[in-house]
PDB file of C-alpha atoms in Angstrom:
ATOM      1  CA  UNK A   1       0.061  -0.076   0.023  1.00  0.00           C
ATOM      2  CA  UNK A   2       2.905   2.277  -0.514  1.00  0.00           C
ATOM      3  CA  UNK A   3       3.086   5.181  -2.992  1.00  0.00           C
ATOM      4  CA  UNK A   4       6.129   4.265  -5.166  1.00  0.00           C
ATOM      5  CA  UNK A   5       7.678   6.984  -7.125  1.00  0.00           C
ATOM      6  CA  UNK A   6       8.550   5.417 -10.476  1.00  0.00           C
ATOM      7  CA  UNK A   7      12.030   5.908 -11.814  1.00  0.00           C
ATOM      8  CA  UNK A   8      11.611   9.116 -13.922  1.00  0.00           C
ATOM      9  CA  UNK A   9      14.608   9.820 -16.029  1.00  0.00           C
ATOM     10  CA  UNK A  10      15.169  13.528 -16.562  1.00  0.00           C
ATOM     11  CA  UNK A  11      14.688  13.414 -20.415  1.00  0.00           C
ATOM     12  CA  UNK A  12      10.939  12.800 -19.948  1.00  0.00           C
ATOM     13  CA  UNK A  13       9.530  16.291 -20.713  1.00  0.00           C
ATOM     14  CA  UNK A  14       6.354  16.959 -18.644  1.00  0.00           C
ATOM     15  CA  UNK A  15       4.366  17.282 -21.890  1.00  0.00           C
ATOM     16  CA  UNK A  16       4.515  13.641 -22.612  1.00  0.00           C
ATOM     17  CA  UNK A  17       1.443  11.720 -22.275  1.00  0.00           C
ATOM     18  CA  UNK A  18       1.264   8.673 -19.921  1.00  0.00           C
ATOM     19  CA  UNK A  19       1.089   6.347 -22.753  1.00  0.00           C
ATOM     20  CA  UNK A  20       4.102   7.737 -24.406  1.00  0.00           C
ATOM     21  CA  UNK A  21       5.870   7.385 -20.985  1.00  0.00           C
ATOM     22  CA  UNK A  22       4.831   3.853 -20.643  1.00  0.00           C
ATOM     23  CA  UNK A  23       5.863   2.859 -24.090  1.00  0.00           C
ATOM     24  CA  UNK A  24       9.345   4.435 -23.531  1.00  0.00           C
ATOM     25  CA  UNK A  25       9.541   2.544 -20.249  1.00  0.00           C
ATOM     26  CA  UNK A  26       8.760  -0.693 -22.031  1.00  0.00           C
ATOM     27  CA  UNK A  27      11.342   0.135 -24.658  1.00  0.00           C
ATOM     28  CA  UNK A  28      13.881   0.395 -22.023  1.00  0.00           C
ATOM     29  CA  UNK A  29      12.962  -2.984 -20.584  1.00  0.00           C
ATOM     30  CA  UNK A  30      13.297  -4.498 -24.016  1.00  0.00           C
ATOM     31  CA  UNK A  31      16.774  -3.051 -24.482  1.00  0.00           C
ATOM     32  CA  UNK A  32      18.145  -4.800 -21.430  1.00  0.00           C
ATOM     33  CA  UNK A  33      21.182  -6.712 -22.518  1.00  0.00           C
ATOM     34  CA  UNK A  34      21.976  -8.713 -19.477  1.00  0.00           C
ATOM     35  CA  UNK A  35      18.958 -10.893 -19.032  1.00  0.00           C
ATOM     36  CA  UNK A  36      20.879 -13.285 -16.706  1.00  0.00           C
ATOM     37  CA  UNK A  37      21.358 -10.777 -13.939  1.00  0.00           C
ATOM     38  CA  UNK A  38      18.639 -10.810 -11.317  1.00  0.00           C
ATOM     39  CA  UNK A  39      16.010  -8.257 -12.524  1.00  0.00           C
ATOM     40  CA  UNK A  40      15.910  -6.247  -9.444  1.00  0.00           C
ATOM     41  CA  UNK A  41      17.681  -6.148  -6.042  1.00  0.00           C
ATOM     42  CA  UNK A  42      15.680  -3.509  -4.346  1.00  0.00           C
ATOM     43  CA  UNK A  43      13.554  -0.948  -6.065  1.00  0.00           C
ATOM     44  CA  UNK A  44      14.238   2.192  -7.974  1.00  0.00           C
ATOM     45  CA  UNK A  45      13.277   4.369  -5.220  1.00  0.00           C
ATOM     46  CA  UNK A  46      15.278   6.237  -2.549  1.00  0.00           C
ATOM     47  CA  UNK A  47      15.399   5.485   0.296  1.00  0.00           C
ATOM     48  CA  UNK A  48      14.393   1.684  -0.092  1.00  0.00           C
ATOM     49  CA  UNK A  49      12.133   0.779   2.847  1.00  0.00           C
ATOM     50  CA  UNK A  50      11.491  -2.323   4.880  1.00  0.00           C
ATOM     51  CA  UNK A  51       8.312  -2.224   6.747  1.00  0.00           C
ATOM     52  CA  UNK A  52       7.433  -4.697   9.580  1.00  0.00           C
ATOM     53  CA  UNK A  53       4.805  -4.941  12.219  1.00  0.00           C
ATOM     54  CA  UNK A  54       4.080  -6.759  15.359  1.00  0.00           C
ATOM     55  CA  UNK A  55       1.094  -6.496  17.653  1.00  0.00           C
ATOM     56  CA  UNK A  56       2.154  -3.119  19.171  1.00  0.00           C
ATOM     57  CA  UNK A  57       4.304  -1.358  16.581  1.00  0.00           C
ATOM     58  CA  UNK A  58       5.007  -0.669  12.904  1.00  0.00           C
ATOM     59  CA  UNK A  59       8.759  -0.545  12.162  1.00  0.00           C
ATOM     60  CA  UNK A  60      10.029   1.272   9.130  1.00  0.00           C
ATOM     61  CA  UNK A  61      13.659   0.738   8.142  1.00  0.00           C
ATOM     62  CA  UNK A  62      15.273   2.954   5.520  1.00  0.00           C
ATOM     63  CA  UNK A  63      18.584   2.455   3.807  1.00  0.00           C
ATOM     64  CA  UNK A  64      20.146   5.906   3.552  1.00  0.00           C
ATOM     65  CA  UNK A  65      23.883   5.736   3.756  1.00  0.00           C
ATOM     66  CA  UNK A  66      25.787   8.921   3.623  1.00  0.00           C
ATOM     67  CA  UNK A  67      22.843  11.148   4.642  1.00  0.00           C
ATOM     68  CA  UNK A  68      23.555  13.296   7.751  1.00  0.00           C
ATOM     69  CA  UNK A  69      21.080  12.720  10.598  1.00  0.00           C
ATOM     70  CA  UNK A  70      20.213  16.348  10.714  1.00  0.00           C
ATOM     71  CA  UNK A  71      19.426  16.392   7.006  1.00  0.00           C
ATOM     72  CA  UNK A  72      16.581  13.899   7.447  1.00  0.00           C
ATOM     73  CA  UNK A  73      13.032  14.979   8.033  1.00  0.00           C
ATOM     74  CA  UNK A  74      10.382  12.662   9.156  1.00  0.00           C
ATOM     75  CA  UNK A  75       6.895  13.747   9.339  1.00  0.00           C
ATOM     76  CA  UNK A  76       3.578  11.962  10.143  1.00  0.00           C
ATOM     77  CA  UNK A  77       0.319  13.220   9.111  1.00  0.00           C
ATOM     78  CA  UNK A  78      -2.714  11.051   9.880  1.00  0.00           C
ATOM     79  CA  UNK A  79      -1.517   7.710   8.626  1.00  0.00           C
ATOM     80  CA  UNK A  80       0.939   9.058   6.155  1.00  0.00           C
ATOM     81  CA  UNK A  81       4.688   8.887   6.775  1.00  0.00           C
ATOM     82  CA  UNK A  82       7.008  11.046   4.830  1.00  0.00           C
ATOM     83  CA  UNK A  83      10.706  10.706   4.900  1.00  0.00           C
ATOM     84  CA  UNK A  84      12.743  13.529   3.034  1.00  0.00           C
ATOM     85  CA  UNK A  85      16.225  14.785   3.130  1.00  0.00           C
ATOM     86  CA  UNK A  86      19.229  15.337   0.955  1.00  0.00           C
ATOM     87  CA  UNK A  87      22.366  13.522   0.458  1.00  0.00           C
ATOM     88  CA  UNK A  88      25.293  15.872  -0.068  1.00  0.00           C
ATOM     89  CA  UNK A  89      28.354  15.284  -2.287  1.00  0.00           C
ATOM     90  CA  UNK A  90      31.475  14.821  -0.179  1.00  0.00           C
ATOM     91  CA  UNK A  91      34.098  15.787  -2.646  1.00  0.00           C
ATOM     92  CA  UNK A  92      32.806  18.922  -4.111  1.00  0.00           C
ATOM     93  CA  UNK A  93      34.929  20.531  -6.987  1.00  0.00           C
ATOM     94  CA  UNK A  94      37.215  17.571  -6.976  1.00  0.00           C
ATOM     95  CA  UNK A  95      38.333  15.719  -9.993  1.00  0.00           C
ATOM     96  CA  UNK A  96      36.313  12.508 -10.107  1.00  0.00           C
ATOM     97  CA  UNK A  97      37.441   9.187 -11.484  1.00  0.00           C
ATOM     98  CA  UNK A  98      34.316   7.430 -10.620  1.00  0.00           C
ATOM     99  CA  UNK A  99      30.916   8.581  -9.266  1.00  0.00           C
ATOM    100  CA  UNK A 100      28.470   5.910  -8.464  1.00  0.00           C
ATOM    101  CA  UNK A 101      26.984   7.316  -5.189  1.00  0.00           C
ATOM    102  CA  UNK A 102      24.134   9.466  -6.211  1.00  0.00           C
ATOM    103  CA  UNK A 103      23.540  12.737  -4.413  1.00  0.00           C
ATOM    104  CA  UNK A 104      20.647  15.124  -4.130  1.00  0.00           C
ATOM    105  CA  UNK A 105      17.352  15.481  -2.526  1.00  0.00           C
ATOM    106  CA  UNK A 106      14.921  12.771  -1.841  1.00  0.00           C
ATOM    107  CA  UNK A 107      11.363  12.408  -0.566  1.00  0.00           C
ATOM    108  CA  UNK A 108       9.320   9.327   0.021  1.00  0.00           C
ATOM    109  CA  UNK A 109       5.721   8.943   1.346  1.00  0.00           C
ATOM    110  CA  UNK A 110       4.033   5.689   2.537  1.00  0.00           C
ATOM    111  CA  UNK A 111       0.585   5.099   3.821  1.00  0.00           C
ATOM    112  CA  UNK A 112       0.627   3.129   6.906  1.00  0.00           C
ATOM    113  CA  UNK A 113      -1.788   0.236   7.295  1.00  0.00           C
ATOM    114  CA  UNK A 114      -3.133   1.201  10.664  1.00  0.00           C
ATOM    115  CA  UNK A 115      -3.722   4.301  12.863  1.00  0.00           C
ATOM    116  CA  UNK A 116      -0.760   5.056  14.929  1.00  0.00           C
ATOM    117  CA  UNK A 117       0.006   7.073  18.042  1.00  0.00           C
ATOM    118  CA  UNK A 118       1.665   9.993  16.550  1.00  0.00           C
ATOM    119  CA  UNK A 119       3.222  11.320  19.736  1.00  0.00           C
ATOM    120  CA  UNK A 120       5.156   8.298  20.538  1.00  0.00           C
ATOM    121  CA  UNK A 121       6.965   7.864  17.245  1.00  0.00           C
ATOM    122  CA  UNK A 122      10.725   7.387  17.691  1.00  0.00           C
ATOM    123  CA  UNK A 123      13.484   7.334  15.045  1.00  0.00           C
ATOM    124  CA  UNK A 124      17.042   6.175  15.237  1.00  0.00           C
ATOM    125  CA  UNK A 125      19.807   6.611  12.677  1.00  0.00           C
ATOM    126  CA  UNK A 126      22.685   4.205  12.865  1.00  0.00           C
ATOM    127  CA  UNK A 127      25.267   3.130  10.314  1.00  0.00           C
ATOM    128  CA  UNK A 128      23.246   4.602   7.396  1.00  0.00           C
ATOM    129  CA  UNK A 129      20.106   2.792   8.383  1.00  0.00           C
ATOM    130  CA  UNK A 130      17.126   4.855   9.564  1.00  0.00           C
ATOM    131  CA  UNK A 131      14.840   3.003  11.979  1.00  0.00           C
ATOM    132  CA  UNK A 132      11.435   4.531  12.670  1.00  0.00           C
ATOM    133  CA  UNK A 133       9.204   2.834  15.398  1.00  0.00           C
ATOM    134  CA  UNK A 134       5.608   3.787  15.168  1.00  0.00           C
ATOM    135  CA  UNK A 135       3.459   2.494  18.014  1.00  0.00           C
ATOM    136  CA  UNK A 136      -0.047   1.544  16.900  1.00  0.00           C
ATOM    137  CA  UNK A 137      -2.994   3.439  18.294  1.00  0.00           C
ATOM    138  CA  UNK A 138      -4.616   1.791  21.208  1.00  0.00           C
ATOM    139  CA  UNK A 139      -7.854   1.063  19.391  1.00  0.00           C
ATOM    140  CA  UNK A 140      -6.258  -0.950  16.670  1.00  0.00           C
ATOM    141  CA  UNK A 141      -4.191  -3.140  18.894  1.00  0.00           C
ATOM    142  CA  UNK A 142      -5.388  -6.596  19.246  1.00  0.00           C
ATOM    143  CA  UNK A 143      -7.093  -7.224  22.494  1.00  0.00           C
ATOM    144  CA  UNK A 144      -7.125 -10.556  24.182  1.00  0.00           C
ATOM    145  CA  UNK A 145     -10.442 -11.412  25.696  1.00  0.00           C
ATOM    146  CA  UNK A 146     -10.417 -13.696  28.681  1.00  0.00           C
ATOM    147  CA  UNK A 147     -13.041 -16.365  28.728  1.00  0.00           C
ATOM    148  CA  UNK A 148     -14.395 -16.953  32.211  1.00  0.00           C
ATOM    149  CA  UNK A 149     -15.934 -19.997  33.445  1.00  0.00           C
ATOM    150  CA  UNK A 150     -19.166 -19.484  35.287  1.00  0.00           C
TER     151      UNK A 150
ATOM    152  CA  UNK B   1      21.683  23.276  -0.708  1.00  0.00           C
ATOM    153  CA  UNK B   2      21.243  22.069  -4.396  1.00  0.00           C
ATOM    154  CA  UNK B   3      18.030  21.526  -6.106  1.00  0.00           C
ATOM    155  CA  UNK B   4      19.202  18.425  -7.703  1.00  0.00           C
ATOM    156  CA  UNK B   5      17.096  15.358  -7.054  1.00  0.00           C
ATOM    157  CA  UNK B   6      18.680  12.139  -6.078  1.00  0.00           C
ATOM    158  CA  UNK B   7      18.602   9.597  -8.874  1.00  0.00           C
ATOM    159  CA  UNK B   8      17.804   6.201  -7.637  1.00  0.00           C
ATOM    160  CA  UNK B   9      19.911   3.119  -8.187  1.00  0.00           C
ATOM    161  CA  UNK B  10      19.812  -0.373  -7.441  1.00  0.00           C
ATOM    162  CA  UNK B  11      22.174  -2.559  -5.394  1.00  0.00           C
ATOM    163  CA  UNK B  12      24.481  -4.672  -7.464  1.00  0.00           C
ATOM    164  CA  UNK B  13      24.969  -8.201  -6.422  1.00  0.00           C
ATOM    165  CA  UNK B  14      28.297 -10.027  -6.669  1.00  0.00           C
ATOM    166  CA  UNK B  15      28.243 -12.516  -9.502  1.00  0.00           C
ATOM    167  CA  UNK B  16      29.795 -15.511  -8.036  1.00  0.00           C
ATOM    168  CA  UNK B  17      31.232 -18.502  -9.822  1.00  0.00           C
ATOM    169  CA  UNK B  18      29.890 -21.655  -8.347  1.00  0.00           C
ATOM    170  CA  UNK B  19      27.429 -21.820  -5.547  1.00  0.00           C
ATOM    171  CA  UNK B  20      27.874 -19.801  -2.404  1.00  0.00           C
ATOM    172  CA  UNK B  21      28.407 -21.466   0.846  1.00  0.00           C
ATOM    173  CA  UNK B  22      26.902 -18.736   2.888  1.00  0.00           C
ATOM    174  CA  UNK B  23      23.264 -17.773   2.857  1.00  0.00           C
ATOM    175  CA  UNK B  24      24.010 -14.186   3.007  1.00  0.00           C
ATOM    176  CA  UNK B  25      23.828 -12.082  -0.105  1.00  0.00           C
ATOM    177  CA  UNK B  26      26.897 -10.311  -1.240  1.00  0.00           C
ATOM    178  CA  UNK B  27      26.674  -6.840  -2.773  1.00  0.00           C
ATOM    179  CA  UNK B  28      29.097  -4.498  -4.666  1.00  0.00           C
ATOM    180  CA  UNK B  29      29.141  -1.280  -2.833  1.00  0.00           C
ATOM    181  CA  UNK B  30      28.779   1.864  -5.001  1.00  0.00           C
ATOM    182  CA  UNK B  31      31.852   3.992  -4.883  1.00  0.00           C
ATOM    183  CA  UNK B  32      33.084   7.450  -5.534  1.00  0.00           C
ATOM    184  CA  UNK B  33      36.670   7.987  -6.210  1.00  0.00           C
ATOM    185  CA  UNK B  34      38.161  11.593  -6.386  1.00  0.00           C
ATOM    186  CA  UNK B  35      41.456  12.989  -6.432  1.00  0.00           C
ATOM    187  CA  UNK B  36      43.330  16.195  -5.430  1.00  0.00           C
ATOM    188  CA  UNK B  37      46.939  17.125  -5.265  1.00  0.00           C
ATOM    189  CA  UNK B  38      47.708  15.321  -2.056  1.00  0.00           C
ATOM    190  CA  UNK B  39      45.507  12.182  -2.114  1.00  0.00           C
ATOM    191  CA  UNK B  40      42.985  10.036  -3.761  1.00  0.00           C
ATOM    192  CA  UNK B  41      39.795   9.452  -1.782  1.00  0.00           C
ATOM    193  CA  UNK B  42      37.521   6.508  -2.125  1.00  0.00           C
ATOM    194  CA  UNK B  43      33.907   6.425  -0.755  1.00  0.00           C
ATOM    195  CA  UNK B  44      32.146   3.264  -0.573  1.00  0.00           C
ATOM    196  CA  UNK B  45      28.369   3.028   0.294  1.00  0.00           C
ATOM    197  CA  UNK B  46      27.743   0.217   2.754  1.00  0.00           C
ATOM    198  CA  UNK B  47      24.503   0.851   4.622  1.00  0.00           C
ATOM    199  CA  UNK B  48      24.081  -1.230   7.757  1.00  0.00           C
ATOM    200  CA  UNK B  49      27.739  -1.896   8.351  1.00  0.00           C
ATOM    201  CA  UNK B  50      29.286  -0.692  11.548  1.00  0.00           C
ATOM    202  CA  UNK B  51      32.820   0.386  12.080  1.00  0.00           C
ATOM    203  CA  UNK B  52      33.700  -3.117  13.487  1.00  0.00           C
ATOM    204  CA  UNK B  53      32.316  -4.984  10.487  1.00  0.00           C
ATOM    205  CA  UNK B  54      34.647  -3.211   7.971  1.00  0.00           C
ATOM    206  CA  UNK B  55      37.817  -4.660   6.684  1.00  0.00           C
ATOM    207  CA  UNK B  56      40.342  -3.188   4.491  1.00  0.00           C
ATOM    208  CA  UNK B  57      43.221  -5.193   3.258  1.00  0.00           C
ATOM    209  CA  UNK B  58      45.981  -4.093   1.160  1.00  0.00           C
ATOM    210  CA  UNK B  59      48.008  -6.802  -0.436  1.00  0.00           C
ATOM    211  CA  UNK B  60      50.595  -6.315  -3.118  1.00  0.00           C
ATOM    212  CA  UNK B  61      48.814  -3.342  -4.738  1.00  0.00           C
ATOM    213  CA  UNK B  62      45.292  -4.735  -4.477  1.00  0.00           C
ATOM    214  CA  UNK B  63      42.929  -3.142  -2.055  1.00  0.00           C
ATOM    215  CA  UNK B  64      40.061  -5.223  -0.790  1.00  0.00           C
ATOM    216  CA  UNK B  65      37.107  -3.715   1.088  1.00  0.00           C
ATOM    217  CA  UNK B  66      34.851  -5.954   3.010  1.00  0.00           C
ATOM    218  CA  UNK B  67      31.796  -5.105   5.175  1.00  0.00           C
ATOM    219  CA  UNK B  68      29.876  -7.722   7.019  1.00  0.00           C
ATOM    220  CA  UNK B  69      26.651  -6.874   8.568  1.00  0.00           C
ATOM    221  CA  UNK B  70      26.164  -7.482  12.325  1.00  0.00           C
ATOM    222  CA  UNK B  71      23.979 -10.523  13.152  1.00  0.00           C
ATOM    223  CA  UNK B  72      21.329  -8.827  15.264  1.00  0.00           C
ATOM    224  CA  UNK B  73      18.169  -9.466  13.349  1.00  0.00           C
ATOM    225  CA  UNK B  74      15.366  -8.880  15.662  1.00  0.00           C
ATOM    226  CA  UNK B  75      12.702  -9.057  12.871  1.00  0.00           C
ATOM    227  CA  UNK B  76      11.921 -12.739  13.419  1.00  0.00           C
ATOM    228  CA  UNK B  77       8.675 -12.217  15.298  1.00  0.00           C
ATOM    229  CA  UNK B  78       7.497  -9.439  12.996  1.00  0.00           C
ATOM    230  CA  UNK B  79       5.397  -9.661   9.916  1.00  0.00           C
ATOM    231  CA  UNK B  80       6.935  -8.215   6.843  1.00  0.00           C
ATOM    232  CA  UNK B  81       4.604  -5.654   5.156  1.00  0.00           C
ATOM    233  CA  UNK B  82       7.116  -4.365   2.590  1.00  0.00           C
ATOM    234  CA  UNK B  83      10.566  -5.351   1.722  1.00  0.00           C
ATOM    235  CA  UNK B  84      12.535  -3.149  -0.699  1.00  0.00           C
ATOM    236  CA  UNK B  85      16.117  -3.831   0.391  1.00  0.00           C
ATOM    237  CA  UNK B  86      18.033  -6.804   1.606  1.00  0.00           C
ATOM    238  CA  UNK B  87      20.799  -6.750   4.133  1.00  0.00           C
ATOM    239  CA  UNK B  88      24.027  -8.330   3.028  1.00  0.00           C
ATOM    240  CA  UNK B  89      27.711  -8.241   2.938  1.00  0.00           C
ATOM    241  CA  UNK B  90      29.653  -6.003   0.738  1.00  0.00           C
ATOM    242  CA  UNK B  91      32.916  -6.764  -1.166  1.00  0.00           C
ATOM    243  CA  UNK B  92      34.948  -5.061  -3.707  1.00  0.00           C
ATOM    244  CA  UNK B  93      38.522  -4.943  -4.930  1.00  0.00           C
ATOM    245  CA  UNK B  94      40.636  -2.248  -6.459  1.00  0.00           C
ATOM    246  CA  UNK B  95      44.090  -1.948  -7.821  1.00  0.00           C
ATOM    247  CA  UNK B  96      46.173   0.689  -6.142  1.00  0.00           C
ATOM    248  CA  UNK B  97      48.822   2.382  -8.165  1.00  0.00           C
ATOM    249  CA  UNK B  98      52.369   2.631  -7.113  1.00  0.00           C
ATOM    250  CA  UNK B  99      52.090   6.391  -6.510  1.00  0.00           C
ATOM    251  CA  UNK B 100      50.097   5.749  -3.391  1.00  0.00           C
ATOM    252  CA  UNK B 101      51.809   5.839  -0.009  1.00  0.00           C
ATOM    253  CA  UNK B 102      50.407   2.402   1.108  1.00  0.00           C
ATOM    254  CA  UNK B 103      51.512   2.798   4.626  1.00  0.00           C
ATOM    255  CA  UNK B 104      49.471   5.864   5.220  1.00  0.00           C
ATOM    256  CA  UNK B 105      46.095   4.816   4.015  1.00  0.00           C
ATOM    257  CA  UNK B 106      43.368   6.078   6.475  1.00  0.00           C
ATOM    258  CA  UNK B 107      39.871   4.705   6.754  1.00  0.00           C
ATOM    259  CA  UNK B 108      36.872   6.259   8.457  1.00  0.00           C
ATOM    260  CA  UNK B 109      33.414   4.843   8.683  1.00  0.00           C
ATOM    261  CA  UNK B 110      30.469   7.256   9.211  1.00  0.00           C
ATOM    262  CA  UNK B 111      26.730   6.875   8.331  1.00  0.00           C
ATOM    263  CA  UNK B 112      27.207   3.705   6.449  1.00  0.00           C
ATOM    264  CA  UNK B 113      29.961   5.321   4.195  1.00  0.00           C
ATOM    265  CA  UNK B 114      33.402   4.102   4.251  1.00  0.00           C
ATOM    266  CA  UNK B 115      35.963   6.759   3.443  1.00  0.00           C
ATOM    267  CA  UNK B 116      39.429   5.812   2.509  1.00  0.00           C
ATOM    268  CA  UNK B 117      42.128   8.465   2.065  1.00  0.00           C
ATOM    269  CA  UNK B 118      45.071   7.273  -0.027  1.00  0.00           C
ATOM    270  CA  UNK B 119      47.764   9.780   0.196  1.00  0.00           C
ATOM    271  CA  UNK B 120      50.103  10.155  -2.791  1.00  0.00           C
ATOM    272  CA  UNK B 121      53.837   9.817  -2.403  1.00  0.00           C
ATOM    273  CA  UNK B 122      55.173  13.332  -2.606  1.00  0.00           C
ATOM    274  CA  UNK B 123      57.791  13.629  -5.304  1.00  0.00           C
ATOM    275  CA  UNK B 124      61.173  14.540  -4.118  1.00  0.00           C
ATOM    276  CA  UNK B 125      61.597  18.197  -4.125  1.00  0.00           C
ATOM    277  CA  UNK B 126      64.139  19.331  -6.647  1.00  0.00           C
ATOM    278  CA  UNK B 127      67.232  20.310  -4.917  1.00  0.00           C
ATOM    279  CA  UNK B 128      68.912  23.417  -5.984  1.00  0.00           C
ATOM    280  CA  UNK B 129      72.610  23.306  -5.963  1.00  0.00           C
ATOM    281  CA  UNK B 130      74.280  26.594  -5.550  1.00  0.00           C
ATOM    282  CA  UNK B 131      77.388  27.148  -7.603  1.00  0.00           C
ATOM    283  CA  UNK B 132      79.994  29.042  -5.838  1.00  0.00           C
ATOM    284  CA  UNK B 133      82.698  30.984  -7.499  1.00  0.00           C
ATOM    285  CA  UNK B 134      86.125  29.637  -6.863  1.00  0.00           C
TER     286      UNK B 134
END
């Protein structure tokens, strides 16, 4: 139930119709030369997310290496979670031999499956992994009903 | 602050010959390599790897970077709702040129990015010999 931002190469002008966009996307798939490599490890979105739940919490993990903790913004609005920020380039104005780590701004929004207790959301950033714990609202937590014997 | 939007990219997996013996996936970390007058800097993106999990080995001009994830997966009793990335180990090998001072390589790990600074050997300064009149 996530909102996935599709890979949107910059050469798409905004004037293109959705069909044209789709056709180009298909063409690109057909042009893939290395059919033997696994089609996708992860998704073309940043940051990639893993979302888990147990009875009490929803856990969101995001892989965001190289982003400074103070450059990450997390906001919760109703049952929408938004993670945005910016990864900055470390070697500015240097002569690059290789540049594989993409830099720039990112923003990602997901709709959470249940209501959460917004005031008790916590987030931790460690080794490039952002871990957000979102406690479920009391009314959606599973209740155990004791059966008494008369 | 730039207005540039981050382009997404996928993790590349190591193509192994033969079957792997470990269940863990191995990825090739994305790297940046840049250079200035004094040194060559290498950045490797290894999210989830702590300082203790990194190994950098230099052997006869080849530089090996390895990162192994800590084994503290507490997700066993949780239901997966969405999985877009997989944790795994990282491995990548580079050839280091002779102009690098191999004894002075420095490594720093922060926010899942390994930074290696490879200082260049400073060329011997030309010595000016003064000529005296006899």
